[in-house]
Backbone as JSON, one array per atom type, in Angstrom:
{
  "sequence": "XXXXXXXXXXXXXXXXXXXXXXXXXXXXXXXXXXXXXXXXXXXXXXXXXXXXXXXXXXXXXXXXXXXXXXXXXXXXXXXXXXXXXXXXXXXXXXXXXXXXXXXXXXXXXXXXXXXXXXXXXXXXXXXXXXXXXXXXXXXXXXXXXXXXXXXXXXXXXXXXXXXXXXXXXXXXXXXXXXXXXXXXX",
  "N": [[-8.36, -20.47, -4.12], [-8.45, -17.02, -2.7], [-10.61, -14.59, -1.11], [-9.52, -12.32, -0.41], [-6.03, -11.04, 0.44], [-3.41, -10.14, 2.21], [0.06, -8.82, 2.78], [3.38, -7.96, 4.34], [4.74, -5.59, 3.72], [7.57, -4.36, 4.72], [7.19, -1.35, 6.66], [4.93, -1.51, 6.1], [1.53, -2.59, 5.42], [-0.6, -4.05, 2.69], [-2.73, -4.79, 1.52], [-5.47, -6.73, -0.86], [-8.51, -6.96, -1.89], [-10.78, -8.77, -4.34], [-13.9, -8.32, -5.83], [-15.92, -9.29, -3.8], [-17.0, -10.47, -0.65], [-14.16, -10.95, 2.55], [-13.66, -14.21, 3.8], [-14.76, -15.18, 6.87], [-13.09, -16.37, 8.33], [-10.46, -15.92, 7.04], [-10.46, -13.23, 7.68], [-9.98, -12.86, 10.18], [-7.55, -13.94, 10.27], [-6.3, -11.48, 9.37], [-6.78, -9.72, 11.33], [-5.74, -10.49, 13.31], [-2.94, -9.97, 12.22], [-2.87, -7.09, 11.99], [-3.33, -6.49, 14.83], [-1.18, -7.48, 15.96], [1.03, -6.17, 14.51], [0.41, -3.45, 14.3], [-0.05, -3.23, 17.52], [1.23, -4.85, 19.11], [4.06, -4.87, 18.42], [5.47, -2.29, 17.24], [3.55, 0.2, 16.73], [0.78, 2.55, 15.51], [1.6, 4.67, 14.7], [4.19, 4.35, 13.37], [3.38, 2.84, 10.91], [1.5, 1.64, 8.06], [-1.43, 1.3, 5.99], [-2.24, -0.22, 3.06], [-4.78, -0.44, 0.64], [-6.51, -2.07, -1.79], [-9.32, -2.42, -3.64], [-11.6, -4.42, -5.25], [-14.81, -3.94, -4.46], [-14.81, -5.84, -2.52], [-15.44, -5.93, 0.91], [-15.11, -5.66, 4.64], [-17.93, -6.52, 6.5], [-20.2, -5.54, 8.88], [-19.89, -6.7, 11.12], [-17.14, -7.38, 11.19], [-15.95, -5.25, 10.8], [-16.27, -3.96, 13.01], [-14.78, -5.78, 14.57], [-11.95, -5.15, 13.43], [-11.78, -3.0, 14.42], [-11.38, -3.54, 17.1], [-9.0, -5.4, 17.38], [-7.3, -3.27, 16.59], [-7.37, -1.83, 18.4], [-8.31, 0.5, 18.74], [-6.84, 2.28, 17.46], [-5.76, 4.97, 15.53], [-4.41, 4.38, 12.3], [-2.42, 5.28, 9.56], [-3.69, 5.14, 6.43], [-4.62, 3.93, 3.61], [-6.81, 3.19, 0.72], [-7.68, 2.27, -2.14], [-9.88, 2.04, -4.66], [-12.64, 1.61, -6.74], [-14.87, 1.31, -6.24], [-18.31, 2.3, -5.04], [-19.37, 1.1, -3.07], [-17.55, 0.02, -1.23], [-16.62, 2.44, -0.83], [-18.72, 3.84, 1.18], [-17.87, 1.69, 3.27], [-15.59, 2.52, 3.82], [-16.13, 4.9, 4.66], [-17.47, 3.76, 7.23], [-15.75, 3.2, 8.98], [-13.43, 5.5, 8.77], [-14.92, 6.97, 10.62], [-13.57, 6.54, 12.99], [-11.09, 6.27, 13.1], [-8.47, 8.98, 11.58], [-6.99, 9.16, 10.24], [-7.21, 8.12, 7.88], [-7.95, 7.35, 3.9], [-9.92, 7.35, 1.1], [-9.7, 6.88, -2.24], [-9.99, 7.21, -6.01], [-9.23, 5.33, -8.4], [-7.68, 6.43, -10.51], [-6.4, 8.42, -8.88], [-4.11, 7.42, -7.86], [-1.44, 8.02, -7.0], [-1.84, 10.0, -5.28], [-2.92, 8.54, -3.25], [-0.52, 7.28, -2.48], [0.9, 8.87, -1.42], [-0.61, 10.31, 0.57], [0.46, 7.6, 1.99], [3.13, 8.35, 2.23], [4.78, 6.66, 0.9], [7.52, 6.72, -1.5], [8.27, 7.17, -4.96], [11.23, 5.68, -5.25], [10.06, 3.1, -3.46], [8.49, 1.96, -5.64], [8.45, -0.03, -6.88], [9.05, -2.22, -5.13], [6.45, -2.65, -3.92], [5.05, -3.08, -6.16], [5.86, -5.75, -7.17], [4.66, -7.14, -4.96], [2.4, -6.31, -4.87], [1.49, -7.5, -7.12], [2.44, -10.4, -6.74], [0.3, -10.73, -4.33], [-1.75, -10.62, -6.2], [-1.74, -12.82, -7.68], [-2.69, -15.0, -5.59], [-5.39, -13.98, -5.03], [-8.11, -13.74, -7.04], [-9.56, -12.11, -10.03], [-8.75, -9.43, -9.06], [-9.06, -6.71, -9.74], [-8.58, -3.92, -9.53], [-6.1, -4.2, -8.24], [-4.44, -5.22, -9.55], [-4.27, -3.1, -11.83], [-3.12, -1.65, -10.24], [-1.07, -2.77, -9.71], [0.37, -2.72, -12.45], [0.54, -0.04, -12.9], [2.38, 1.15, -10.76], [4.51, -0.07, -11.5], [5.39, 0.85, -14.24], [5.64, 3.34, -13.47], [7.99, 3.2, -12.21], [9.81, 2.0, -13.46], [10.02, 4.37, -15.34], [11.27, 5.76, -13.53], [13.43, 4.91, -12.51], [15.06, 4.73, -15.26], [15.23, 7.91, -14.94], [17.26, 8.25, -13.28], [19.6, 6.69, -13.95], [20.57, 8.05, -16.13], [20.76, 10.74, -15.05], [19.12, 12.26, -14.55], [17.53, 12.98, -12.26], [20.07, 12.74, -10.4], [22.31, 10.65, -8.71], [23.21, 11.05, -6.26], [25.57, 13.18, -3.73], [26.44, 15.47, -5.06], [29.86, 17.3, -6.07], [31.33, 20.21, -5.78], [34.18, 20.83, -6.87], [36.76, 19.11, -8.2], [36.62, 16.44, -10.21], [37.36, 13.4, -9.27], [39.58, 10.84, -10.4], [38.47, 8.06, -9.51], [35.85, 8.47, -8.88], [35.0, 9.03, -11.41], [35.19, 6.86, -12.66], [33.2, 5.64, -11.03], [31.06, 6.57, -12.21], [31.21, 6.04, -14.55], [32.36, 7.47, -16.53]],
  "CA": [[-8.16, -19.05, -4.31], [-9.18, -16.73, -1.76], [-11.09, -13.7, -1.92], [-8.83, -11.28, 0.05], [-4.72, -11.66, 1.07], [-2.44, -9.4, 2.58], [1.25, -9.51, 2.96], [3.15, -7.2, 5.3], [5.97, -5.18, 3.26], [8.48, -3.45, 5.89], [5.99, -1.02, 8.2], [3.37, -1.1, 4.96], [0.74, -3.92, 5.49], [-0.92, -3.95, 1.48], [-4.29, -5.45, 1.61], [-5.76, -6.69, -1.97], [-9.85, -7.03, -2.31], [-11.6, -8.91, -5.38], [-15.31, -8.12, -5.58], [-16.17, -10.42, -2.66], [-16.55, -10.05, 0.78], [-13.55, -11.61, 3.13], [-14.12, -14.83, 4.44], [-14.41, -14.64, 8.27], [-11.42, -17.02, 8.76], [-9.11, -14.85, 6.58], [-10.96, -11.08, 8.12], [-9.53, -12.67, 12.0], [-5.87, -14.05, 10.47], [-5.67, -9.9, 8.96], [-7.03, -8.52, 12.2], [-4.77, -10.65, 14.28], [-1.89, -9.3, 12.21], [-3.24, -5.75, 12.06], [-2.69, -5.93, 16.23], [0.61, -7.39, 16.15], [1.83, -5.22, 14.01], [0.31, -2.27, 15.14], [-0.61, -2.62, 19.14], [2.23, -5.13, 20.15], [5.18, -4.36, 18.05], [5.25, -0.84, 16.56], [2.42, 1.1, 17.13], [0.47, 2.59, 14.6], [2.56, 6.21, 13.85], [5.21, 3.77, 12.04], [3.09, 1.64, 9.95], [0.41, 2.3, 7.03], [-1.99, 0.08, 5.37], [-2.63, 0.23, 1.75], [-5.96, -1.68, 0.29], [-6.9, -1.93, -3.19], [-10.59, -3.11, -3.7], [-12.71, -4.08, -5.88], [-15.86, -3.98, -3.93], [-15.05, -6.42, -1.23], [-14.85, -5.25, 2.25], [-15.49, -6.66, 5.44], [-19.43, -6.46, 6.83], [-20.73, -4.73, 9.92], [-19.54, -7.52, 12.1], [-15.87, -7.78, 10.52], [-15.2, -4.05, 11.03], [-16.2, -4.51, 14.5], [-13.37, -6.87, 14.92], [-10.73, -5.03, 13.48], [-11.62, -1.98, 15.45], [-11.02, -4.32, 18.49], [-8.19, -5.72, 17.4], [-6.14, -2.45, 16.85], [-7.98, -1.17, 20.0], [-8.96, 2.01, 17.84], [-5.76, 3.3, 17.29], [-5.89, 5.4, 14.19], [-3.41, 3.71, 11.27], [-2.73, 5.85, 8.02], [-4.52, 3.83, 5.76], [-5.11, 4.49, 2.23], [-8.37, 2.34, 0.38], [-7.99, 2.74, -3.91], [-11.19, 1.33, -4.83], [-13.95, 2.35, -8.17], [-16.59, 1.03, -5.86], [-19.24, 3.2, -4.45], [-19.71, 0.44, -1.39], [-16.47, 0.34, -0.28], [-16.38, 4.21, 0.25], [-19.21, 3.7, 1.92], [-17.61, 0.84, 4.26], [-14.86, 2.98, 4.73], [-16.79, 6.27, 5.54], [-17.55, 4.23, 8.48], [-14.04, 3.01, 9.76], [-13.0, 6.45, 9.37], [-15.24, 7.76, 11.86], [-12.61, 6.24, 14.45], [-9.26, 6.7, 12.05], [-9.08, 10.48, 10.78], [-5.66, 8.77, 8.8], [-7.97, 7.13, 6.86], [-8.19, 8.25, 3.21], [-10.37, 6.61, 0.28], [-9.23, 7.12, -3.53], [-10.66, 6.28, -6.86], [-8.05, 4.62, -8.9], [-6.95, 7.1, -11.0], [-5.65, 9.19, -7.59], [-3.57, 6.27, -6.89], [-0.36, 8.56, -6.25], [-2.33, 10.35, -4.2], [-2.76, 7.73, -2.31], [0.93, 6.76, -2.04], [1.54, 10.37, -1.01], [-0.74, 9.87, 1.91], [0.9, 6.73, 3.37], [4.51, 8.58, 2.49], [5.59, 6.2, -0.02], [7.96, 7.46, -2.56], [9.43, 6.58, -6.12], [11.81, 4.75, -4.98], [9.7, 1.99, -2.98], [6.84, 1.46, -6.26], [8.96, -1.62, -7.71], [9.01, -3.69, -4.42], [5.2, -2.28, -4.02], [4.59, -3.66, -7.38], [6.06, -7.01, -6.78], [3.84, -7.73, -3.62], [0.9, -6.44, -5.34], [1.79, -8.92, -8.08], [2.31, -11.95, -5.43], [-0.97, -10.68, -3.7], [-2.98, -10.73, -7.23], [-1.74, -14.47, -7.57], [-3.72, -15.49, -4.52], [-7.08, -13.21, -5.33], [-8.69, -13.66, -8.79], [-9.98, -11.36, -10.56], [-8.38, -8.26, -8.34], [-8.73, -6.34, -10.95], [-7.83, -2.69, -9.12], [-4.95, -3.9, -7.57], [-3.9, -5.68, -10.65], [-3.92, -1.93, -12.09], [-2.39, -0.21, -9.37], [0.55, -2.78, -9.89], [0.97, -1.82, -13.77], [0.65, 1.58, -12.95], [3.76, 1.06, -10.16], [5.76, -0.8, -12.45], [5.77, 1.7, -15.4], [6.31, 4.68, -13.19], [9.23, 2.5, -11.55], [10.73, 2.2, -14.66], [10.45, 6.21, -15.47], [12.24, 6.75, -12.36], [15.11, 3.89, -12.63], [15.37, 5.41, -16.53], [15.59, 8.85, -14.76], [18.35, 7.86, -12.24], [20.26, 6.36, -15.11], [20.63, 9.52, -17.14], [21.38, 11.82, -14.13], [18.29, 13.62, -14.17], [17.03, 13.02, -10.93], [20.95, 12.59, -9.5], [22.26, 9.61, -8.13], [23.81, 11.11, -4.88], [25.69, 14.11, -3.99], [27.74, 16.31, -6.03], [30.99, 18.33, -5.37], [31.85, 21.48, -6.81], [35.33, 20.7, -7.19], [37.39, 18.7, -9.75], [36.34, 14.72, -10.17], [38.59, 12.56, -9.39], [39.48, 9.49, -11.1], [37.93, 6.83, -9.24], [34.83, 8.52, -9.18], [34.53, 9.13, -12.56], [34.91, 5.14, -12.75], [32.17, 4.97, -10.66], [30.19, 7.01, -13.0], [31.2, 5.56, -16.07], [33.05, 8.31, -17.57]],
  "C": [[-8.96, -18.28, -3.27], [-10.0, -15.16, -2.43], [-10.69, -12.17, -1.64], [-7.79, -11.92, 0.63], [-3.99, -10.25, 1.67], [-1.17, -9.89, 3.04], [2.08, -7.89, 3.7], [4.78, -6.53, 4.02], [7.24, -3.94, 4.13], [7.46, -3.24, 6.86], [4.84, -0.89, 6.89], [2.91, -2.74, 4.7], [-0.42, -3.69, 3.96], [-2.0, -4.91, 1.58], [-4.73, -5.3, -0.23], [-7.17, -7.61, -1.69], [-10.0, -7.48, -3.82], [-12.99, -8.41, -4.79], [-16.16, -8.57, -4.58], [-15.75, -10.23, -1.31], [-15.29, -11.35, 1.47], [-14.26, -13.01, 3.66], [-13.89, -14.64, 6.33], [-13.23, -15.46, 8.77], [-10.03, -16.08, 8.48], [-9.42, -13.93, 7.09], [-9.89, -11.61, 9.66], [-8.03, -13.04, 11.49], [-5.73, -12.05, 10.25], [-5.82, -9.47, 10.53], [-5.93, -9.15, 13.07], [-3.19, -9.98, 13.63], [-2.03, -8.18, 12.57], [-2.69, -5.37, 14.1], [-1.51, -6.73, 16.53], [1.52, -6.47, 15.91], [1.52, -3.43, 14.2], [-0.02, -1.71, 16.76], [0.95, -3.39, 19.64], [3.32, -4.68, 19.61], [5.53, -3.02, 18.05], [4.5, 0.14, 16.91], [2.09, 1.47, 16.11], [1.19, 3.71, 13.92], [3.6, 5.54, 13.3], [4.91, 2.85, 11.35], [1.92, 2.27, 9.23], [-0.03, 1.14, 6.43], [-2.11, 0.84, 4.23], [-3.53, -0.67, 1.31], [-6.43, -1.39, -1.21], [-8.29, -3.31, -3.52], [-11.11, -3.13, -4.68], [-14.46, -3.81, -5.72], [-16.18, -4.94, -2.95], [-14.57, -5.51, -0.03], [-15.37, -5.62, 3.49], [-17.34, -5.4, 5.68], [-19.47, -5.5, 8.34], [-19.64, -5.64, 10.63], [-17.64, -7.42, 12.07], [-14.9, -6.3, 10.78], [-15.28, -3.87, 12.39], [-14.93, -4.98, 15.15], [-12.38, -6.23, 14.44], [-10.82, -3.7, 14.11], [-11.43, -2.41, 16.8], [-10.05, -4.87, 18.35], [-6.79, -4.6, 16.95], [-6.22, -1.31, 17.86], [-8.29, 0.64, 19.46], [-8.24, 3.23, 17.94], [-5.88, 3.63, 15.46], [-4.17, 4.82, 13.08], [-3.7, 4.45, 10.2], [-3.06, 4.54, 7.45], [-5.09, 4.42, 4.44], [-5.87, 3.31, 1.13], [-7.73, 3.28, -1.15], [-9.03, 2.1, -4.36], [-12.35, 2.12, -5.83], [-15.1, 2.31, -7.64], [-16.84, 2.14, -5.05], [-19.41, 2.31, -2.65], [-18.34, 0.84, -0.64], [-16.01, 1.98, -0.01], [-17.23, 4.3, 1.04], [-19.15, 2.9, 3.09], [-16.24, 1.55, 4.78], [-14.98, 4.9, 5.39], [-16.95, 5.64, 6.9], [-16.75, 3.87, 9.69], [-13.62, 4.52, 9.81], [-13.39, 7.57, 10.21], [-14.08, 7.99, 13.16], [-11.5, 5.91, 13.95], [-9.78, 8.06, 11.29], [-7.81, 10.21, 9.96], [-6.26, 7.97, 7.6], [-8.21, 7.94, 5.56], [-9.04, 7.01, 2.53], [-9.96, 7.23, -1.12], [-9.49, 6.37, -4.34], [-9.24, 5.58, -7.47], [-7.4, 5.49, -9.84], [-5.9, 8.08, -9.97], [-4.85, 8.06, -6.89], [-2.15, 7.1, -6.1], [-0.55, 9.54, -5.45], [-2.32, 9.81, -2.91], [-1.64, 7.01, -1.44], [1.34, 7.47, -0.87], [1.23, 10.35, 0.81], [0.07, 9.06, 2.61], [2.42, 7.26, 3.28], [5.27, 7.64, 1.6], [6.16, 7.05, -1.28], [8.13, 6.5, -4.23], [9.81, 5.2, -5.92], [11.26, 2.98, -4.41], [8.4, 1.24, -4.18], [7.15, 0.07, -6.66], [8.62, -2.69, -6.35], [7.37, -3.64, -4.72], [4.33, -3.36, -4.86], [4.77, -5.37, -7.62], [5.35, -8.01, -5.63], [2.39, -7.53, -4.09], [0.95, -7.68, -6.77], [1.54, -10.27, -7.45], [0.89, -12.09, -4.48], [-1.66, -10.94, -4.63], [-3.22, -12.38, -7.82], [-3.01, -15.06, -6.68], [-4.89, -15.18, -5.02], [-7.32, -13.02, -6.84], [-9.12, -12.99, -8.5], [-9.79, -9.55, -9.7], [-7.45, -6.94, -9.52], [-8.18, -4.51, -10.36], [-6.43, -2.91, -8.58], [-3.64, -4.18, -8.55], [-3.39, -3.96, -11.35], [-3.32, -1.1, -12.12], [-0.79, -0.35, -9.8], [0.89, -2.57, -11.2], [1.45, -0.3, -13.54], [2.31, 1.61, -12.04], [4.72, 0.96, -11.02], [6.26, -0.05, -13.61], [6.18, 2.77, -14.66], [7.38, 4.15, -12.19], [9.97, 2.59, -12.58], [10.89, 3.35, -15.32], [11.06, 6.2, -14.76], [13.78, 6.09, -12.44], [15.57, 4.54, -14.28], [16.16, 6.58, -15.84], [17.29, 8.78, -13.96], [19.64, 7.67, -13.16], [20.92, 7.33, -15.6], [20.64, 10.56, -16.47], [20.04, 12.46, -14.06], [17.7, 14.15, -12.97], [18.85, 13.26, -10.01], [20.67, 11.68, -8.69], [23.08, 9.9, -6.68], [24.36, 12.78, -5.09], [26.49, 14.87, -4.42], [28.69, 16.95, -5.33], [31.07, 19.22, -6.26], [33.18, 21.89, -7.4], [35.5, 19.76, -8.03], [37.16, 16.91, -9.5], [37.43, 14.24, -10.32], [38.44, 11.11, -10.0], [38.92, 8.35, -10.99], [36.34, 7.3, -9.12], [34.03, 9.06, -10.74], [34.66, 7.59, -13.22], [33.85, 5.13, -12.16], [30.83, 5.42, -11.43], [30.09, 6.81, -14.21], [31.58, 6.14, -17.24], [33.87, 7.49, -18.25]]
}
């Protein structure tokens, strides 16, 4: 079991912290993704990290390295975390990222808001933070975050259902037959 995993979901790279600092084997596989995916491929204005900690976070040395490995290009980046250290480890990454936010865990859709995630994307979200909490015992914020996804995934797929949100776009004229099949009239 390790003590930090990340898995890359479209342009949103989801980082999951137990209480425990990274090992330095796993901190250089993240940072080598971190500059694939943001220096050689993409760049960083179409990708966002999301990290959910419980009080691990890399060391002096470890933040070093991933500020050299995304050559200190700023990445939205949104940290949910209860701990007091890790705001303090990422007060000092965001000296040199001003996309950088930190959030306790109750501001988690705060935090979404920042990286631009909507509604619609909390179920996969929730499924990767699920597959990430496998790997990392006791990841107990991220474990959280993904309940919290998963129930307000299922408000919104409810809502969708029952028209309230609208499932596309309306006409003001007279429904025709095949789309009132597709609606289930």
């Amino acid at each position: 079991m390790a003590e930090m995993a990340f898995a890359l979901q479209g342009e949103l790279l989801v980082v999951v912290h137990n209480e425990c600092a990274p090992a330095q084997t796993r901190w250089e596989e993240f940072c080598r993704e971190c500059h694939r995916s943001y220096v050689e491929l993409r760049g960083a204005e179409s990708g966002a990290v999301l990290v959910a900690s419980d009080g691990g976070g890399p060391d002096v040395v470890q933040r070093a390295q991933l500020l050299k490995a995304v050559e200190r290009t700023p990445v939205r980046t949104a940290v949910v975390s209860p701990s007091l250290g890790v705001r303090r480890i990422h007060a000092a990454l965001q000296l040199f990222n001003e996309h950088a936010r930190c959030f306790d865990v109750p501001e988690w859709r705060d935090a979404l808001q920042h990286l631009g995630i909507n509604p619609r994307q909390y179920g996969d979200l929730a499924r990767t933070l699920a597959a990430l909490c496998e790997v990392v015992p006791r990841a107990v914020t991220a474990q959280t975050l993904r309940n919290e996804l998963a129930d307000e995934h299922r408000r919104f797929a409810r809502k969708l259902d029952s028209g309230i949100q609208g499932k596309g776009p309306t006409s003001s004229g007279p429904i025709g037959l095949l789309q009132r099949i597709r609606r289930g009239a």
